[in-house]
Amino acid sequence: MPASAPKMGSDHSFSLHEAPDLDYSLKNELSGSAVQVLEEDKFLAFANLQQLWDDPEWSQLFKTLKTDTTQVDLRESWFKIEPFESKQYASFCKWVDRLVTLISELKQPSPRAVSFLAMGAKLLSTTPGYADENEVDGASTSIKPDAVCVLEREADGFESWSQVLVPIEFKKKPGSLLAQKAFGTFAESSWSSSSPSTSERSRTRAKEGDPQAEKGKHSNINIPHRIPSRASPAATPPSPSSPSAYKPTRGDIQLARYAMETLAAVGDRTHVFGLAVNRPEVTLWYFDRCGAIRSQPLNFQDPQGQGFLNFVKFLSALVYMEDDALGFNPFFATSTGTRRVGMRKDLCDISIKISEPGDASLTLKQLLVRRADLMDRATLVYKVQLWHQGEGTGVPVDAVFKSSWQHVQRTSEYDILQKLYTHSEASQHVVEMFYGSEGPTVSSQRGGFGEPKPEVVDDRALRYTVAEYLSPILELSEPFHIPHIGWSVVQAIKFLKGAGWFHRDISVGNIGFQLVSGCQGVIVKLLDFDLSKEIGSSSKAPHWTGTLPFMSIELLQFGEGVYKRGWVHKLGFEVEALMWTLLWIVRVYVDGKEERDGREHPLTDWFFDYRTLTNVANTKKAYLEGLNGFTNNWYRELEPDFKHLARTWKKMREAQDDERFYTENTTLVSDSMYGDEGFQKIETWMEDWHWNVPKRSCTCTTHCARL
């Protein structure tokens, strides 16, 4: 039994949701144990500047700062503005800029020049998701933070979340139009979007235990296209009577949204700080992949008080602390020993040394996958040039670099694939892994707050891997490719079972192919083993299995109850995920692309009502009842195959239902469907329908042809 409720998820998910839905996700992520509250002095310990603050020079600076007439006048101007008025944003920023100017006069090396900006009417485009080497269409919109802290040299040309150091949210008047806009209730005013006509995949992850919610069908309507994250199991709200329950405010949720954008914009941030302003108080926030930490409110009503002093200390941290303390990952540093003087827009063309000892290095070239999540894996994937002997030595090869925040209890993808590659046939079925390394954990980073071993629920580690590059499976788009893909993945599932592993996330995005040089044939392989599990091992991490549209009906139907019933992952869950993946491809894609001409997604019910997983399960059951229409015109010649495949799976389900009836066990998972016997039935079906023989062979006649 895991420490928290199970969750289903993957890097590839498919639904499109409104702004309030994102608020729902972030509210869950901030609820309960996901937010820790610290006293101000402990919160400020992250800056590692106590020696500076103990110096007599600091005492003298603070004395001068308190009586600086410009600072005093600007502060009074801000305080004269009515509470909750938006015009206070600019006044606050002018005051804080003056404080920063005074703080920067300390004789300290390499001060970071920062500036505070009120956004006014300026909108910032949200960070689009990437999947299958392309930006997800319709996945970006525009939102407006109240204010931001940026590097001073970025202020004049400020236009992107990639330039934000610290997002700032001001408290809105309860019940006001401004507050409702900030919370997403009046999305048409605070968001800018239009209904997309192509791919609508987002990074929504299905979480079991969500309250039931009826979702209307949407077509040809304007809704905000934001990529929400799903609530982490660590953030599952406790009962209302629990003393540890934290109820985030609208402002907290809005600030979390801005932090999510700041983290996602480039991908080189491990954490981000935020400010929540509610005059005469300000709360310091820290966001990472396991939740958030906030300070007790700092009250600067009294310029002589401790609250004002601690706020000035926080500003000094922005000026003097090291890049890694501010949240910039040193793994992606292009220079050492100096504080950041400029901001990146992306990670393309930076070079990284990746092996110790050794000379291997890589250069990031093309963004392939990006998840714009807050509390999640935050997977980032780049196509790279890999130099095994060091840059400039030999010939570089195409490879894939991935960074991902994985639960520390989970076996790393690198270790899994190293074990699998002790088997000689592994190269025919699964991606090859070249290098792997472990970055910081959330708990190690939170140690900067003064606790050497802070307790973090569902702790995560930042893991890096470098693997062979596999082309997206959707590039094998001809009808003759589909049976070969199906047969190849079934053989990969069989290989993994023999090696003692389940993949647990078979989906469109987790299948790729290698082009065989010389004969122009293809080898289809499984990739992305982040959620994989050794057969017979206990579930040590809260993620369980799957990408929503491709998940087994059983997992959707019984949800969290599978743990209570003592279920373990079944071989047939892998096969069923493959079946739904193939059914998805032949119904949704035309020559490798979604082409719907503005029409509603043909399989929207497989993912849209994601809060009520039993509804998705019932939709899939009904889909198996169909008499025709399993393929679109592009794959029309495969209609008999998929009609028969769906009928075969339906009959297997009916046989399982009979077993449940006669055994009076309504949750029985039969071996005849989900065990070795069920696997053999599907493998035999593929042989009977000649899926085991390429319909078009390569020049060496061994492989399926690329074209």
XYZ file of C-alpha atoms in Angstrom:
707
model
C 0.000 0.000 0.000
C 1.586 3.297 -0.994
C 1.911 6.243 1.340
C -0.659 8.199 -0.569
C -3.396 7.735 -3.094
C -2.338 6.255 -6.446
C -2.160 8.302 -9.562
C -2.122 7.563 -13.249
C -0.021 9.517 -15.635
C 2.372 9.934 -18.460
C 4.230 12.509 -20.453
C 1.578 12.216 -23.136
C -1.968 13.186 -22.315
C -4.672 14.562 -24.382
C -7.352 16.776 -22.934
C -8.105 20.443 -23.088
C -9.491 22.210 -20.056
C -10.735 25.577 -18.927
C -9.018 27.990 -16.548
C -11.129 26.906 -13.537
C -9.989 23.349 -14.194
C -6.373 24.422 -13.830
C -7.354 26.161 -10.602
C -8.879 22.876 -9.441
C -5.588 21.086 -10.112
C -3.430 23.682 -8.407
C -5.775 23.862 -5.438
C -5.353 20.129 -4.904
C -1.606 20.397 -5.322
C -1.360 23.053 -2.626
C -3.757 21.377 -0.208
C -2.804 19.399 2.838
C 0.782 18.346 3.372
C 2.039 19.934 0.148
C 2.533 23.361 1.776
C 4.886 23.829 4.706
C 4.924 26.993 6.819
C 8.225 28.298 8.213
C 9.179 31.108 10.531
C 10.793 33.994 8.679
C 14.339 33.326 9.904
C 14.203 29.697 8.795
C 12.785 30.661 5.424
C 15.586 33.167 4.885
C 18.251 30.563 5.687
C 18.081 29.357 2.052
C 20.045 32.439 0.958
C 23.120 31.417 2.983
C 23.818 35.089 3.721
C 23.886 35.049 7.516
C 27.515 36.159 7.517
C 26.527 39.220 5.498
C 23.600 40.006 7.793
C 25.841 39.697 10.875
C 28.352 42.170 9.447
C 28.394 45.699 10.958
C 28.200 47.044 7.404
C 24.753 45.475 7.076
C 23.574 47.095 10.305
C 24.739 50.460 9.057
C 23.075 49.910 5.687
C 19.757 49.037 7.282
C 19.947 52.098 9.509
C 20.567 54.309 6.465
C 17.884 52.552 4.447
C 15.175 53.111 7.067
C 15.702 56.860 7.022
C 16.292 57.302 3.293
C 13.849 60.045 2.334
C 13.181 58.703 -1.168
C 12.358 55.263 0.201
C 10.141 56.745 2.910
C 8.256 58.916 0.422
C 7.711 56.019 -1.999
C 6.468 53.821 0.810
C 4.013 56.467 1.946
C 2.781 56.930 -1.623
C 2.056 53.226 -1.845
C 0.260 53.172 1.516
C -1.978 56.063 0.467
C -3.511 54.041 -2.373
C -6.746 52.276 -1.452
C -6.341 48.573 -0.644
C -7.003 46.180 -3.533
C -6.563 48.926 -6.155
C -4.493 47.721 -9.107
C -2.656 51.034 -9.347
C -0.820 50.100 -6.151
C 1.247 47.559 -8.133
C 3.425 50.180 -9.813
C 3.773 52.125 -6.575
C 4.939 49.012 -4.730
C 7.488 48.237 -7.453
C 8.942 51.753 -7.337
C 9.346 51.479 -3.575
C 11.007 48.071 -3.740
C 13.314 49.194 -6.559
C 14.550 51.959 -4.281
C 15.218 49.425 -1.518
C 17.157 47.251 -3.979
C 19.229 50.237 -5.112
C 20.252 50.928 -1.522
C 20.965 47.262 -0.802
C 23.183 47.036 -3.891
C 25.522 49.653 -2.424
C 27.020 47.075 -0.071
C 30.615 46.207 -0.870
C 29.905 42.650 -1.927
C 31.185 40.810 -5.018
C 29.018 40.462 -8.113
C 25.686 41.942 -7.050
C 22.786 40.825 -9.211
C 21.022 43.855 -10.693
C 17.279 43.234 -10.403
C 14.216 45.334 -11.080
C 10.544 45.086 -10.122
C 7.935 45.656 -12.835
C 4.200 46.189 -12.612
C 2.610 44.451 -15.580
C -0.178 46.907 -16.318
C -2.077 45.596 -19.341
C 0.805 43.422 -20.570
C -0.040 39.753 -21.158
C 2.507 36.940 -21.123
C 2.078 33.889 -23.323
C 1.988 30.674 -21.343
C 4.535 27.978 -22.057
C 3.237 25.517 -24.672
C 3.628 21.815 -24.177
C 5.696 19.737 -26.570
C 5.052 16.145 -27.596
C 6.317 14.001 -30.446
C 8.804 16.723 -31.437
C 6.117 19.365 -32.006
C 4.448 22.102 -30.036
C 0.988 21.009 -28.959
C -1.414 23.124 -31.006
C -3.747 25.283 -28.966
C -1.776 24.642 -25.791
C -0.699 28.222 -25.155
C -2.706 31.198 -24.033
C -1.953 34.492 -22.281
C -2.164 35.472 -18.634
C -1.093 38.526 -16.684
C 0.742 38.470 -13.350
C 0.349 41.561 -11.187
C 4.094 42.218 -11.060
C 7.423 40.456 -11.521
C 11.040 40.700 -10.485
C 13.469 40.478 -13.418
C 17.101 41.156 -14.114
C 17.570 44.880 -14.616
C 18.980 44.453 -18.108
C 15.857 42.483 -19.094
C 13.394 45.132 -17.906
C 13.121 47.237 -21.070
C 12.513 44.281 -23.372
C 10.529 42.178 -20.929
C 8.038 39.926 -22.734
C 8.420 36.320 -21.590
C 8.130 34.019 -18.582
C 11.710 32.965 -19.327
C 12.812 36.376 -18.021
C 10.976 36.159 -14.694
C 12.984 35.720 -11.500
C 10.136 36.085 -8.990
C 6.394 36.358 -9.784
C 4.260 38.588 -7.548
C 0.566 38.366 -6.682
C -1.433 41.043 -4.836
C -4.474 40.227 -2.760
C -7.724 41.028 -4.545
C -10.866 42.298 -2.891
C -13.021 39.267 -2.007
C -15.883 38.877 -4.457
C -14.610 41.574 -6.779
C -14.509 41.236 -10.542
C -10.716 41.538 -10.335
C -10.514 38.639 -7.904
C -12.782 36.498 -10.060
C -10.665 37.210 -13.117
C -7.544 36.243 -11.220
C -9.192 33.015 -10.119
C -10.314 32.159 -13.633
C -14.051 32.698 -13.145
C -14.108 35.369 -15.849
C -11.622 33.696 -18.113
C -12.635 35.606 -21.202
C -11.171 38.795 -19.748
C -8.004 37.440 -18.196
C -7.150 34.883 -20.859
C -6.672 35.160 -24.588
C -7.448 32.121 -26.686
C -9.382 30.635 -29.530
C -10.582 27.135 -30.206
C -7.884 25.059 -31.914
C -8.476 22.960 -34.967
C -5.719 20.417 -34.588
C -3.969 18.555 -31.804
C -5.493 19.171 -28.400
C -3.196 17.143 -26.197
C -2.300 18.623 -22.845
C -0.411 17.388 -19.835
C -3.434 16.464 -17.782
C -2.874 13.385 -15.675
C -5.723 11.284 -14.376
C -5.798 11.097 -10.613
C -7.945 8.576 -8.850
C -10.244 9.754 -6.117
C -11.251 12.996 -7.836
C -14.834 14.065 -7.152
C -17.293 13.287 -9.864
C -17.852 16.115 -12.244
C -19.981 16.237 -15.336
C -18.244 17.879 -18.272
C -20.212 19.217 -21.180
C -19.160 18.534 -24.681
C -17.248 21.385 -26.276
C -16.944 22.125 -29.920
C -16.375 25.414 -31.641
C -16.325 27.391 -28.400
C -13.685 29.709 -27.062
C -12.096 28.250 -23.956
C -8.690 28.945 -22.430
C -6.161 26.415 -23.614
C -3.851 25.969 -20.670
C -1.860 22.881 -19.892
C -2.873 21.873 -16.381
C -1.023 19.469 -14.153
C -2.799 16.916 -12.072
C -2.640 16.948 -8.328
C 0.154 14.899 -6.863
C -0.843 12.119 -4.503
C 1.287 13.898 -1.934
C -1.117 16.764 -2.239
C -4.287 14.748 -1.811
C -6.288 16.844 0.640
C -6.742 15.351 4.099
C -10.106 15.410 5.780
C -11.349 18.895 6.684
C -10.927 18.042 10.367
C -7.225 17.312 9.961
C -5.102 19.901 11.783
C -2.509 19.756 8.995
C -4.989 20.667 6.262
C -3.983 23.775 4.338
C -6.619 25.596 2.349
C -5.025 27.699 -0.391
C -6.521 31.085 -1.124
C -7.313 32.385 -4.585
C -4.109 34.390 -4.433
C -2.088 31.294 -3.519
C -3.482 29.432 -6.511
C -2.794 32.319 -8.843
C 0.788 32.647 -7.582
C 1.260 28.893 -8.037
C 0.116 29.291 -11.647
C 2.778 31.950 -12.198
C 5.418 29.779 -10.523
C 4.453 26.915 -12.821
C 4.981 29.136 -15.862
C 8.330 30.374 -14.559
C 9.569 26.832 -13.960
C 8.380 25.601 -17.357
C 9.565 28.481 -19.530
C 13.137 27.253 -20.023
C 13.481 24.126 -17.915
C 16.665 25.109 -16.103
C 15.008 25.960 -12.778
C 14.783 23.582 -9.814
C 12.578 25.900 -7.770
C 11.174 29.400 -7.874
C 10.319 32.014 -5.274
C 7.192 34.135 -5.199
C 5.756 37.080 -3.302
C 2.166 37.373 -2.097
C 1.415 40.979 -1.150
C -1.437 41.921 1.173
C -0.520 45.344 2.502
C 0.927 45.814 5.081
C 2.069 42.197 4.861
C 4.006 40.138 2.364
C 4.378 36.358 2.393
C 7.456 34.702 0.910
C 6.811 31.575 -1.154
C 9.048 28.796 -2.474
C 7.716 26.343 -5.076
C 9.312 23.042 -6.099
C 8.235 19.682 -7.522
C 6.845 18.377 -4.226
C 4.823 21.391 -3.182
C 5.583 24.716 -1.591
C 6.982 26.421 1.476
C 5.699 29.752 2.668
C 6.885 32.060 5.391
C 4.797 33.528 8.128
C 3.503 36.890 6.834
C 6.050 39.677 7.181
C 4.406 42.830 8.499
C 6.220 46.011 7.501
C 3.663 48.450 8.897
C 6.392 49.476 11.353
C 9.650 50.384 9.541
C 11.496 49.624 12.767
C 9.980 46.151 13.096
C 11.330 42.674 12.413
C 8.945 42.153 9.503
C 10.430 45.027 7.519
C 13.971 43.860 8.321
C 13.215 40.355 7.077
C 11.662 41.710 3.887
C 14.829 43.718 3.231
C 16.864 40.563 3.880
C 14.824 38.742 1.238
C 15.522 41.521 -1.244
C 19.228 41.307 -0.413
C 19.036 37.579 -1.140
C 17.758 38.333 -4.637
C 20.787 40.588 -5.122
C 23.561 38.521 -3.534
C 22.682 34.821 -3.295
C 24.154 32.319 -5.731
C 22.355 31.243 -8.890
C 21.641 27.740 -7.587
C 20.028 29.149 -4.421
C 17.792 31.275 -6.636
C 16.758 28.102 -8.445
C 18.997 27.923 -11.522
C 20.205 24.378 -12.059
C 24.037 24.302 -12.198
C 23.792 21.247 -14.471
C 22.873 23.626 -17.294
C 25.372 26.335 -16.372
C 27.434 27.675 -19.273
C 29.952 29.323 -16.970
C 31.006 29.042 -13.345
C 31.987 31.458 -10.634
C 29.748 34.343 -11.706
C 26.149 35.248 -11.052
C 23.695 35.254 -13.899
C 23.818 38.402 -16.006
C 21.280 37.352 -18.625
C 18.401 34.931 -19.094
C 17.973 32.150 -21.629
C 14.918 31.696 -23.781
C 15.611 27.979 -24.173
C 18.384 25.414 -23.766
C 19.196 24.922 -27.440
C 22.878 24.878 -28.405
C 24.272 24.650 -24.878
C 26.913 21.967 -24.305
C 27.043 19.726 -21.249
C 29.671 17.295 -20.011
C 27.707 14.252 -18.977
C 30.037 11.552 -17.654
C 32.361 11.398 -14.669
C 34.916 10.073 -15.176
C 35.068 10.395 -18.931
C 34.867 12.945 -21.679
C 31.386 12.378 -23.091
C 29.476 15.552 -23.819
C 26.380 16.609 -25.671
C 24.892 19.655 -27.339
C 21.154 20.254 -27.016
C 19.593 20.840 -30.437
C 15.807 20.427 -30.534
C 13.056 20.389 -27.922
C 11.034 17.177 -28.201
C 8.899 16.957 -25.056
C 8.085 19.485 -22.369
C 5.631 19.190 -19.500
C 4.377 22.451 -18.051
C 3.574 21.110 -14.595
C 4.115 22.259 -11.026
C 4.119 19.234 -8.706
C 5.041 16.518 -11.129
C 7.850 14.916 -13.115
C 8.314 18.064 -15.225
C 9.812 15.937 -17.987
C 12.024 17.798 -20.442
C 13.382 16.001 -23.520
C 15.815 17.315 -26.121
C 17.271 15.806 -29.243
C 21.030 16.190 -28.891
C 24.335 15.607 -30.607
C 26.286 13.162 -28.460
C 30.080 13.022 -28.449
C 31.161 9.834 -26.667
C 34.832 10.872 -26.582
C 34.308 14.577 -26.025
C 33.149 17.396 -28.256
C 35.101 17.589 -31.500
C 36.454 14.052 -31.182
C 35.027 11.525 -33.601
C 31.593 11.770 -35.157
C 28.599 12.841 -33.051
C 25.482 10.693 -33.006
C 21.867 11.707 -32.562
C 20.609 10.923 -29.081
C 17.943 11.998 -26.605
C 18.595 13.839 -23.351
C 15.902 13.742 -20.680
C 15.610 15.393 -17.296
C 12.763 14.339 -15.054
C 11.840 14.612 -11.365
C 11.258 11.009 -10.322
C 10.092 9.641 -6.996
C 13.214 8.640 -5.098
C 11.729 5.229 -4.245
C 11.357 4.350 -7.896
C 14.140 2.528 -9.701
C 15.698 4.947 -12.168
C 15.095 4.494 -15.881
C 18.847 4.219 -16.408
C 19.150 1.325 -13.945
C 16.120 -0.434 -15.437
C 17.505 -0.322 -18.962
C 20.970 -1.348 -17.815
C 19.389 -4.480 -16.359
C 17.336 -5.119 -19.487
C 20.404 -4.783 -21.699
C 22.045 -7.722 -19.980
C 19.735 -9.697 -22.296
C 21.053 -9.979 -25.839
C 17.641 -9.434 -27.466
C 16.982 -6.145 -25.652
C 18.174 -4.039 -28.586
C 15.307 -5.400 -30.697
C 12.599 -4.329 -28.265
C 13.578 -1.432 -25.990
C 15.477 1.815 -26.284
C 19.195 1.732 -25.536
C 20.452 3.876 -22.663
C 23.927 5.449 -22.882
C 24.332 7.507 -19.720
C 22.474 8.314 -16.536
C 23.071 10.462 -13.491
C 21.276 11.672 -10.388
C 20.766 15.345 -9.610
C 19.425 16.930 -6.434
C 16.429 15.694 -4.497
C 13.697 17.995 -3.274
C 14.633 17.123 0.308
C 18.304 17.973 -0.282
C 17.334 21.327 -1.738
C 14.970 22.060 1.124
C 17.875 21.384 3.446
C 18.868 24.938 2.597
C 16.094 26.116 4.905
C 18.117 25.004 7.905
C 16.919 21.435 8.423
C 19.601 18.938 7.306
C 17.066 16.172 6.593
C 13.660 17.758 6.053
C 10.726 15.404 5.730
C 9.193 15.578 2.264
C 6.152 13.519 1.345
C 6.832 11.550 -1.846
C 10.307 13.020 -2.295
C 11.589 13.398 -5.857
C 15.046 13.293 -7.420
C 16.062 15.065 -10.616
C 17.389 12.366 -12.931
C 19.205 12.790 -16.225
C 19.451 10.188 -18.964
C 20.931 10.029 -22.448
C 19.471 7.396 -24.760
C 19.409 6.496 -28.420
C 17.177 8.623 -30.607
C 14.048 6.853 -31.840
C 11.796 8.470 -34.421
C 8.149 9.026 -33.367
C 5.985 6.042 -34.164
C 3.460 8.278 -35.956
C 6.004 8.665 -38.754
C 5.204 5.038 -39.615
C 1.882 6.248 -40.916
C 1.046 3.931 -43.807
C -1.675 1.325 -43.193
C 0.808 -1.529 -43.667
C 2.835 -0.195 -40.728
C 0.102 -0.612 -38.116
C 0.028 -4.430 -37.884
C 3.818 -4.455 -37.660
C 3.718 -1.919 -34.822
C 1.175 -4.051 -32.984
C 3.158 -7.263 -33.402
C 6.442 -5.583 -32.455
C 5.053 -4.160 -29.226
C 3.481 -7.483 -28.277
C 6.914 -9.063 -28.681
C 8.430 -6.258 -26.596
C 5.859 -6.910 -23.851
C 6.758 -10.596 -24.018
C 10.467 -9.807 -23.760
C 9.918 -7.530 -20.763
C 7.873 -10.147 -18.949
C 10.613 -12.696 -19.512
C 13.124 -10.227 -18.109
C 10.895 -9.574 -15.097
C 9.473 -6.132 -15.889
C 6.264 -4.354 -16.850
C 6.418 -1.114 -18.849
C 3.117 0.242 -17.418
C 2.772 3.202 -19.764
C 2.375 1.936 -23.318
C 0.979 4.798 -25.391
C 1.402 6.657 -28.673
C 4.264 8.729 -27.298
C 6.170 5.829 -25.758
C 6.699 3.810 -28.932
C 9.401 4.740 -31.430
C 11.395 3.181 -34.208
C 14.995 2.826 -35.295
C 15.862 2.971 -38.980
C 18.116 0.113 -40.032
C 20.958 1.473 -42.125
C 21.478 -0.224 -45.450
C 18.085 -1.857 -45.918
C 15.718 0.979 -44.942
C 13.876 -1.297 -42.577
C 12.549 -0.356 -39.146
C 12.815 -1.788 -35.647
C 9.948 -0.749 -33.374
C 10.869 -0.274 -29.716
C 9.371 0.813 -26.412
C 10.816 3.863 -24.680
C 10.223 5.913 -21.506
C 10.532 3.485 -18.604
C 9.917 6.082 -15.893
C 6.834 4.257 -14.593
C 8.145 0.726 -15.098
C 7.945 -1.815 -12.308
C 9.753 -5.039 -11.587
C 7.297 -7.924 -11.559
C 6.555 -8.961 -7.994
C 7.988 -5.828 -6.412
C 5.937 -3.648 -4.104
C 4.545 -0.303 -5.190
C 6.932 2.111 -3.502
C 5.870 5.290 -5.256
C 2.430 6.890 -5.651
C 2.250 6.847 -9.435
C 0.630 3.707 -10.579
C 0.236 3.286 -14.274
C -0.807 4.603 -17.610
C -1.883 7.384 -19.903
C -5.597 8.030 -19.631
C -6.875 7.259 -23.174
C -4.929 3.983 -23.290
C -5.502 2.619 -19.805
C -7.135 -0.680 -19.047
C -10.860 -0.597 -18.373
C -10.240 -2.415 -15.087
C -7.887 0.265 -13.800
C -10.313 3.001 -14.784
C -13.311 1.201 -13.350
C -11.946 0.352 -9.928
C -9.581 3.269 -9.435
C -8.033 3.560 -5.996
C -9.824 0.404 -4.911
C -7.364 -1.814 -6.765
C -4.921 -1.428 -3.886
C -7.579 -2.287 -1.332
C -8.391 -5.428 -3.311
C -4.768 -6.491 -3.354
C -4.394 -6.229 -7.119
C -1.012 -6.255 -8.757
C -0.198 -5.049 -12.236
C -1.190 -7.612 -14.852
C 0.352 -8.633 -18.162
C -2.987 -8.013 -19.829
C -2.972 -4.368 -18.753
C 0.029 -3.939 -21.050
C -1.755 -5.661 -23.936
C -4.927 -3.649 -23.447
C -2.941 -0.392 -23.440
C -1.468 -1.422 -26.796
C -4.910 -2.235 -28.173
C -6.306 1.184 -27.214
C -3.186 2.841 -28.634
C -3.678 1.172 -32.009
C -7.407 1.922 -32.026
C -6.546 5.550 -31.269
C -4.055 5.839 -34.125
C -6.329 4.400 -36.809
C -9.241 6.599 -35.764
C -7.478 9.904 -35.030
C -4.493 10.243 -37.387
C -4.223 10.815 -41.121
C -0.734 10.221 -42.486
C 0.746 10.807 -39.028
C -1.179 14.000 -38.233
C -4.496 14.905 -36.681
C -6.698 16.429 -39.364
C -10.119 17.302 -38.001
C -10.846 20.633 -39.726
C -12.193 22.160 -36.528
C -14.414 19.209 -35.687
C -14.580 17.752 -32.207
C -11.969 15.138 -31.373
C -13.417 11.779 -32.503
C -12.435 10.071 -29.238
C -12.992 12.953 -26.837
C -14.871 10.738 -24.368
C -11.728 8.683 -23.857
C -10.159 11.545 -21.947
C -12.375 14.610 -21.533
C -14.288 13.469 -18.435
C -11.027 12.669 -16.683
C -12.297 13.485 -13.175
C -14.743 10.604 -13.368
C -12.685 7.647 -14.490
C -15.610 5.225 -14.405
C -17.245 7.286 -17.165
C -14.146 6.822 -19.325
C -14.278 3.084 -18.590
C -17.929 2.887 -19.634
C -17.160 4.837 -22.809
C -14.479 2.319 -23.741
C -16.801 -0.602 -23.052
C -19.364 0.940 -25.380
C -16.691 1.487 -28.038
C -16.061 -2.267 -28.168
C -19.763 -2.787 -28.952
C -19.463 -0.915 -32.253
C -20.220 -2.684 -35.501
C -18.011 -0.464 -37.649
C -16.261 2.893 -37.752
C -13.082 1.802 -35.989
C -10.887 3.416 -38.641
C -10.907 6.657 -40.595
C -10.609 6.826 -44.378
C -6.814 6.813 -44.299
C -6.783 3.440 -42.540
C -9.967 2.141 -44.167
C -8.332 -1.085 -45.388
C -7.660 -2.034 -41.745
C -11.333 -1.799 -40.725
C -11.843 -5.611 -40.768
C -8.748 -6.114 -38.597
C -9.800 -3.653 -35.927
C -13.438 -4.610 -36.011
C -12.394 -8.174 -35.261
C -9.791 -7.136 -32.670
C -12.398 -5.113 -30.766
C -14.846 -8.010 -30.937
C -12.185 -10.432 -29.677
C -11.427 -8.219 -26.675
C -15.153 -7.782 -26.020
C -15.667 -11.555 -25.950
C -12.733 -11.930 -23.564
C -14.385 -9.373 -21.294
C -17.684 -11.259 -21.491
C -15.914 -14.468 -20.486
C -14.394 -12.669 -17.505
C -17.844 -11.358 -16.558
C -19.115 -14.952 -16.609
C -16.311 -15.996 -14.267
C -17.201 -13.147 -11.935
C -20.846 -14.231 -11.951
C -20.190 -17.881 -11.162
C -17.533 -17.138 -8.547
C -19.582 -14.273 -7.065
C -16.434 -12.159 -7.233
C -17.272 -8.879 -8.944
C -13.652 -7.716 -9.030
C -12.063 -10.901 -10.344
C -9.262 -10.280 -12.844
C -9.118 -13.511 -14.768
C -6.007 -15.131 -16.156
C -7.990 -15.951 -19.282
C -8.051 -12.234 -20.034
C -5.241 -10.513 -18.163
C -2.798 -13.340 -17.538
C -0.604 -15.522 -19.741
C -3.650 -17.188 -21.269
C -5.119 -13.863 -22.366
C -1.767 -12.737 -23.768
C -1.532 -15.929 -25.805
C -5.010 -15.342 -27.237
C -4.026 -11.915 -28.560
C -0.678 -13.134 -29.874
C -2.462 -15.985 -31.666
C -5.052 -13.567 -33.037
C -2.234 -11.471 -34.528
C -0.708 -14.557 -36.118
C -4.082 -15.589 -37.553
C -4.449 -12.136 -39.078
C -0.833 -12.241 -40.329
C 0.341 -9.305 -38.242
C 3.521 -11.252 -37.488
C 4.711 -10.955 -41.095
C 5.565 -7.518 -42.556
C 3.140 -6.644 -45.327
C 5.966 -4.778 -47.028
C 9.534 -5.851 -46.336
C 12.801 -3.944 -46.491
C 15.478 -4.757 -49.074
C 17.022 -7.417 -46.822
C 13.535 -8.953 -46.312
C 14.078 -9.136 -42.529
C 12.307 -5.977 -41.394
C 9.202 -4.004 -42.175
C 9.955 -1.346 -44.782
C 10.127 2.306 -43.823
C 8.210 3.336 -46.983
